[in-house]
mmCIF file of C-alpha atoms in Angstrom:
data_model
loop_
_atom_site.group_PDB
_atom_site.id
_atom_site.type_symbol
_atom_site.label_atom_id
_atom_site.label_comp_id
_atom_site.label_asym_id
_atom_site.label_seq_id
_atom_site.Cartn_x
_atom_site.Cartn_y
_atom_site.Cartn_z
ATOM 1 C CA UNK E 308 -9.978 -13.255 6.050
ATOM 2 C CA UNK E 309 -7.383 -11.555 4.092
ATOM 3 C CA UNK E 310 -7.518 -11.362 0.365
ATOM 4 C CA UNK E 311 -5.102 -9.732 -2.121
ATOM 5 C CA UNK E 312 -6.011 -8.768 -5.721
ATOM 6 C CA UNK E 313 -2.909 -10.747 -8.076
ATOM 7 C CA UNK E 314 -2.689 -9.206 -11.255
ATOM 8 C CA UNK E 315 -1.028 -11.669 -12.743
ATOM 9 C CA UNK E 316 2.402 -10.131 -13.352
ATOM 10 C CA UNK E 317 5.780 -11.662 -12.053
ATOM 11 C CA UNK E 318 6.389 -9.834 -9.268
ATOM 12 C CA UNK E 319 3.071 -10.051 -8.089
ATOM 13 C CA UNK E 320 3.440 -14.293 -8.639
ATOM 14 C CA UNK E 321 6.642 -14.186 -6.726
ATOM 15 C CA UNK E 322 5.663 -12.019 -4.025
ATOM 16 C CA UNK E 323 2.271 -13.580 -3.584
ATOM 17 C CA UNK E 324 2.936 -16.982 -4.162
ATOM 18 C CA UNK E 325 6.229 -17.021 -2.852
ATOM 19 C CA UNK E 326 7.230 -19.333 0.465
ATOM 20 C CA UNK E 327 7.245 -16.064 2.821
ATOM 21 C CA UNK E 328 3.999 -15.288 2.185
ATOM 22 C CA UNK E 329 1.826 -17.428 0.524
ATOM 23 C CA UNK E 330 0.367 -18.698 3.813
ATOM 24 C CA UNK E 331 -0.573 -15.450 5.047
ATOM 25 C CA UNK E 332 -3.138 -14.757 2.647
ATOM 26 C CA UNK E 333 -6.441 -16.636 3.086
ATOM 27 C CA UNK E 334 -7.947 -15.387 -0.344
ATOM 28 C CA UNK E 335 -5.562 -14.716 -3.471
ATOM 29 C CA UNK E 336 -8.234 -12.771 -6.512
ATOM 30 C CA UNK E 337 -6.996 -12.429 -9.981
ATOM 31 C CA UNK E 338 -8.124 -8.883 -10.377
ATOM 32 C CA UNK E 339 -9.728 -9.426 -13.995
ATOM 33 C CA UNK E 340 -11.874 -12.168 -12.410
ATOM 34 C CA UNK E 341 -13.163 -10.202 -9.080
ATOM 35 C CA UNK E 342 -16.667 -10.221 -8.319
ATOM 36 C CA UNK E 343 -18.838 -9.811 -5.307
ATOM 37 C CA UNK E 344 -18.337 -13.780 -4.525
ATOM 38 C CA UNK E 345 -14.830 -13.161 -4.154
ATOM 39 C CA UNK E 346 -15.424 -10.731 -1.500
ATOM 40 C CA UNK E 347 -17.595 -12.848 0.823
ATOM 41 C CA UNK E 348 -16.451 -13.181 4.023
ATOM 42 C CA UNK E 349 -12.897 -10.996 3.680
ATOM 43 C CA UNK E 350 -12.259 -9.035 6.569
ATOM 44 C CA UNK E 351 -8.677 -6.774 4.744
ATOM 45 C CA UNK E 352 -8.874 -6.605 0.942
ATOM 46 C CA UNK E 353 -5.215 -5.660 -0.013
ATOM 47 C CA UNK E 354 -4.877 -3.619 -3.756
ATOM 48 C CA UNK E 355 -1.384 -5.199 -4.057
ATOM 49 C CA UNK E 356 0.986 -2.214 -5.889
ATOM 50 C CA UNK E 357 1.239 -2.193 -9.708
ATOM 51 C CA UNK E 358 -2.109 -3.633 -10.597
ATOM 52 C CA UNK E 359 -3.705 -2.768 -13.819
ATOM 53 C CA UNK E 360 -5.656 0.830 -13.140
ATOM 54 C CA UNK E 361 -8.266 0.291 -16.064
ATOM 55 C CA UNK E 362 -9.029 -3.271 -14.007
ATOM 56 C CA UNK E 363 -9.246 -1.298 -10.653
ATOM 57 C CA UNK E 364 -11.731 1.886 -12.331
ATOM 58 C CA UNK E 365 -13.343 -0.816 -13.779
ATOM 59 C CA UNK E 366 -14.275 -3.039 -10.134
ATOM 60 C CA UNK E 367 -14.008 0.546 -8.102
ATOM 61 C CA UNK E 368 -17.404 -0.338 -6.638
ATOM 62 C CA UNK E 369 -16.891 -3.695 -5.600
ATOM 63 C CA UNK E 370 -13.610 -2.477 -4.163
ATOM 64 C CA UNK E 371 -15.037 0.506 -2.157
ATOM 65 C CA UNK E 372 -17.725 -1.218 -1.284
ATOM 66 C CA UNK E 373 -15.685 -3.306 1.136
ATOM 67 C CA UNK E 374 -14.610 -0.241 2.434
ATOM 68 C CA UNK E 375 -18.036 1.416 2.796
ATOM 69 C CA UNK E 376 -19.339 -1.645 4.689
ATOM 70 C CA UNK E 377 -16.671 -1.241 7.437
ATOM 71 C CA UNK E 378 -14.056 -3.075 6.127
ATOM 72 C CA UNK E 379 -10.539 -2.857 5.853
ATOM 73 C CA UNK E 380 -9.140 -1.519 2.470
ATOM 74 C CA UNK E 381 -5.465 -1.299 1.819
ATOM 75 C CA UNK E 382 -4.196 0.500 -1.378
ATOM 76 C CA UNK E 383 -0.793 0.433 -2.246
ATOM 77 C CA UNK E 384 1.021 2.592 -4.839
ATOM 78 C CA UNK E 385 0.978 2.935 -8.753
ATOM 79 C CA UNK E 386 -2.116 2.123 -8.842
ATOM 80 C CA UNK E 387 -4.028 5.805 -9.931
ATOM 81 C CA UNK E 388 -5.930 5.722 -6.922
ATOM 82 C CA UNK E 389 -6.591 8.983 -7.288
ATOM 83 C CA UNK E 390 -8.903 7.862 -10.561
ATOM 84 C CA UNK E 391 -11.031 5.692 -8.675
ATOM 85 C CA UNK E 392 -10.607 6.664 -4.659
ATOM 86 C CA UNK E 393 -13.071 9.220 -3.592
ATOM 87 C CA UNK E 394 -11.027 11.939 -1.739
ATOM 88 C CA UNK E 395 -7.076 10.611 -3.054
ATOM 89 C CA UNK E 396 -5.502 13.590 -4.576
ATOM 90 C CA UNK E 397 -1.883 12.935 -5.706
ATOM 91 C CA UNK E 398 0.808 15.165 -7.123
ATOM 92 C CA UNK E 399 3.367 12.959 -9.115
ATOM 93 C CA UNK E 400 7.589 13.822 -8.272
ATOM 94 C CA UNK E 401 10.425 12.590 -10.612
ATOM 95 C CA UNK E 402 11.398 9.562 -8.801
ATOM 96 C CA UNK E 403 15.026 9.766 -8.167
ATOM 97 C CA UNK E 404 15.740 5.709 -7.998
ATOM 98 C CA UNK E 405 19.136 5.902 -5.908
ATOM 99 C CA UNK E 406 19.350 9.110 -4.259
ATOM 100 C CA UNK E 407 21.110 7.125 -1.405
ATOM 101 C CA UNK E 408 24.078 6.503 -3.206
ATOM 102 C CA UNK E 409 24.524 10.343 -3.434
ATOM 103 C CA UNK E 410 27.151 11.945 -1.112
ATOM 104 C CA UNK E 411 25.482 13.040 2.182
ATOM 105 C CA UNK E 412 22.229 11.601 1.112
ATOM 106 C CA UNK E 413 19.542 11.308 4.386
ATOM 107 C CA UNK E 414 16.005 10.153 3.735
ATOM 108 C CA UNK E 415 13.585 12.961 3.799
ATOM 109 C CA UNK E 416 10.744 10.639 5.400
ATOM 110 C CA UNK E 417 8.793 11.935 8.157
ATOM 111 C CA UNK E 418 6.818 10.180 11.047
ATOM 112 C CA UNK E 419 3.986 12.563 12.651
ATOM 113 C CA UNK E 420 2.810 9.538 14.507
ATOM 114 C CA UNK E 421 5.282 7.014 15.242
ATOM 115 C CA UNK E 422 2.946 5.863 18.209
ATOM 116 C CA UNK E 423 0.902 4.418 15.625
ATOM 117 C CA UNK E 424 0.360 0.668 15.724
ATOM 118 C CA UNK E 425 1.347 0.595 11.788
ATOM 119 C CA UNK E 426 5.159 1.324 13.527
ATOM 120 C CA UNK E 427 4.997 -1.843 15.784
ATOM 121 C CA UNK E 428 4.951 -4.143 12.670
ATOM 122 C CA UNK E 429 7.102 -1.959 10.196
ATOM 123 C CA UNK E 430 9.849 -0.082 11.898
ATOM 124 C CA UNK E 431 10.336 3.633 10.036
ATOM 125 C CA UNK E 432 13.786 2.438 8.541
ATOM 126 C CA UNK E 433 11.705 -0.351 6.711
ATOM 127 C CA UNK E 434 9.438 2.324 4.677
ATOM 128 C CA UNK E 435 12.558 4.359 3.374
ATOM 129 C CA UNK E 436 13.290 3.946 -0.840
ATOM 130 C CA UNK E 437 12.335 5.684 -3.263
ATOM 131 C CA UNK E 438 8.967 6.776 -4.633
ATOM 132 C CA UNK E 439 6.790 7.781 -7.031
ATOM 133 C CA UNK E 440 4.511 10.858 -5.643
ATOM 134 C CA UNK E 441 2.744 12.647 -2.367
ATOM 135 C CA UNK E 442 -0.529 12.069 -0.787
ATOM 136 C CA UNK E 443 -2.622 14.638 0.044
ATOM 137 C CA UNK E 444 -4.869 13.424 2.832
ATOM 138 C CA UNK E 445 -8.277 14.274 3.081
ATOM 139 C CA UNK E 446 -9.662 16.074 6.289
ATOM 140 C CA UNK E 447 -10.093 13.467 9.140
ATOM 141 C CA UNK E 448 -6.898 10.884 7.932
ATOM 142 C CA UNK E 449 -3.958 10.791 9.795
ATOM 143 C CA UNK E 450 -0.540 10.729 8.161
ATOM 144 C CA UNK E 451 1.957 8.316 8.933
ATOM 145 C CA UNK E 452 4.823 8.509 6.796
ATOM 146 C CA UNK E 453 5.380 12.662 5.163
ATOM 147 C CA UNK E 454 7.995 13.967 3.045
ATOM 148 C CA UNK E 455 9.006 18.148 3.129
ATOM 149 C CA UNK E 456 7.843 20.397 0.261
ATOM 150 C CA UNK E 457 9.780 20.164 -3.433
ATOM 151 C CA UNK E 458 12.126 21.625 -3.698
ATOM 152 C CA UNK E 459 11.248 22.548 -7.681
ATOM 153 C CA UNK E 460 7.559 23.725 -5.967
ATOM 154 C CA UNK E 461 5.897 21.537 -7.770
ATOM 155 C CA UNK E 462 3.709 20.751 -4.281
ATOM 156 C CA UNK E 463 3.630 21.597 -0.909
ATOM 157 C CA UNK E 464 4.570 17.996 0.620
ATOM 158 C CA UNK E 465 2.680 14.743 1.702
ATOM 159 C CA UNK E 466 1.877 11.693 2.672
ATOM 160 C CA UNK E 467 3.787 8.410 1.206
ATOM 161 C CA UNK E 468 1.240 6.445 3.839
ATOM 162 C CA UNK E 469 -2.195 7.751 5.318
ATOM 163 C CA UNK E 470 -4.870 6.433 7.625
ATOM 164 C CA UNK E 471 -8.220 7.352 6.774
ATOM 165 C CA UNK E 472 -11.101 6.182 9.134
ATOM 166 C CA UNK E 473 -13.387 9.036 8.423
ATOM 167 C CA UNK E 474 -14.309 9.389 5.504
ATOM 168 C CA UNK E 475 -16.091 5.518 5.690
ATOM 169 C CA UNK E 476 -17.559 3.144 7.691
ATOM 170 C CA UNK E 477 -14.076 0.801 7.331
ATOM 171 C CA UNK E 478 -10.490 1.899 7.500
ATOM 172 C CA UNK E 479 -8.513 2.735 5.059
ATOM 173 C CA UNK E 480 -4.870 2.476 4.392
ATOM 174 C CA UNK E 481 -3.544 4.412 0.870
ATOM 175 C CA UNK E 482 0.055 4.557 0.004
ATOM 176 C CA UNK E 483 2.454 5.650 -2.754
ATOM 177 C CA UNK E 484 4.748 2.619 -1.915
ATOM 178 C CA UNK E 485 5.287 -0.525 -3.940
ATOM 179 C CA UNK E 486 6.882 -2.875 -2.331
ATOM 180 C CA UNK E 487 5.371 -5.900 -4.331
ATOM 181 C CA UNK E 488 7.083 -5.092 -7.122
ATOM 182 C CA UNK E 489 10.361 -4.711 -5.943
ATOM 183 C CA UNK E 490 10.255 -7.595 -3.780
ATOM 184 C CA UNK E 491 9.177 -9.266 -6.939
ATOM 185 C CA UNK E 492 11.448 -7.920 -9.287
ATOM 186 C CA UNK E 493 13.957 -9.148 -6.450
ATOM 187 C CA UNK E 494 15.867 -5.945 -5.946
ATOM 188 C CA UNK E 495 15.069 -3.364 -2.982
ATOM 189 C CA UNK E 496 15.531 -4.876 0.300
ATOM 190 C CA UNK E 497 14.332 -2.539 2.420
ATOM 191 C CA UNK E 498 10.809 -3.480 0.259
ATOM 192 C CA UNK E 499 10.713 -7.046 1.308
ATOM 193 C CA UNK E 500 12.130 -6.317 5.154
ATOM 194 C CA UNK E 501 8.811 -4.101 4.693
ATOM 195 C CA UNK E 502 6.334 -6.757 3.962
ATOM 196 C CA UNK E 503 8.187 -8.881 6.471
ATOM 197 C CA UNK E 504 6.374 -6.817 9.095
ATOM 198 C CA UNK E 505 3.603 -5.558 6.522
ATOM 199 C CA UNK E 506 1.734 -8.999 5.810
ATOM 200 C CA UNK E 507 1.517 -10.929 9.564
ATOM 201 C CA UNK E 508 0.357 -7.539 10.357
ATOM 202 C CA UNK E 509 -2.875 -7.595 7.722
ATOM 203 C CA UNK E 510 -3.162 -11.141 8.611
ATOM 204 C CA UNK E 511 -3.695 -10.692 12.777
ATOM 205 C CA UNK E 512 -5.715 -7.884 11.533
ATOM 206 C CA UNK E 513 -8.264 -9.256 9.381
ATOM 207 C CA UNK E 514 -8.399 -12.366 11.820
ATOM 208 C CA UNK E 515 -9.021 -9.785 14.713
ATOM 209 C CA UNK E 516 -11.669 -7.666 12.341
ATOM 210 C CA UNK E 517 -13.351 -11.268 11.853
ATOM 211 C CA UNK E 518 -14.016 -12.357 15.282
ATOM 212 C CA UNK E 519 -15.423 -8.705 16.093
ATOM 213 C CA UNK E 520 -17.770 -8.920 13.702
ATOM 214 C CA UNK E 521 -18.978 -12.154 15.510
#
């Protein structure tokens, strides 16, 4: 079963509840109202981006706790996981919201594993706007999407996307992306092309992760 956490706001409504995707999710949680019922039986639990951080510090163990028990846990960005993810550390950049347009412009994305199965669903030109901050992944996760050093020094480079299987008995997936909220807000298109291969992907996934555990 895959559930997402809906805060509530428009873009969440739009992206969630939308005709794309709507039937991909099994389990749709307004984040104020989560409890441990809402969690029976879901296989992925997907943070959607932009949902209210106080909310998330607030359920952190009902939300890990999927995670501890083996399950999947999917985090997307703007979120201060940092606050309430053992082992997240995050350096914030000044987001530059168009640097394409820029003469000469070429995305500084990175793909250490492009063998990954995250790449069969999402193809690397699909994860390319802008963002928010880096990733520092903890010892064990693998990195799937990096970006260089900045150039100001303000850190040493990181992860936009990162695996981590180690750390937990589940998997799980931590990004600085939102693409909820600009597929919501109805602008970015590289955001919804992203969740075009993003979603189907969760939803084999937790169907897969439900039939293994019998």
């Amino acid at each position: 079963m895959l559930a997402v956490l809906d805060a509530g706001s428009y873009y969440h409504h739009h992206a969630i509840h939308g005709a794309p995707y709507r039937h991909l999710f099994d389990r749709v949680i307004y984040t104020p109202d989560l409890d441990r019922a809402a969690l029976e039986g879901v296989s992925v639990l997907l943070v959607a981006d932009r949902n209210n951080p106080v909310l998330l510090r607030r359920h952190a163990d009902l939300i890990l706790g999927h995670w501890r028990r083996g399950g999947t846990l999917v985090v997307l960005g703007e979120n201060e996981a940092e606050s309430w993810v053992p082992g997240v550390r995050w350096s914030p950049r000044p987001t530059n919201f168009w640097w394409w347009l820029e003469p000469g412009a070429k995305p500084e994305h990175q793909y250490p594993r492009p063998e990954h199965e995250f790449f069969r669903h999402v193809p690397p030109e699909d994860t390319v706007w802008h963002y928010h901050g880096v990733l520092q992944p903890p010892p064990g996760a693998e990195a799937l999407i990096t970006v260089p050093p900045d150039p100001e020094g303000r850190d040493q480079g990181g992860a936009l996307l990162y695996e981590d299987r180690a750390s937990e008995a589940g998997r799980l997936l931590i990004a600085t992306l939102d693409p909820f909220y600009h597929h919501g807000s109805r602008f970015m298109p590289s955001t919804t092309r992203f969740l075009d291969g993003f979603l189907p992907w969760m939803n084999r996934l937790a169907r897969q992760e439900a039939v293994a555990e019998g």
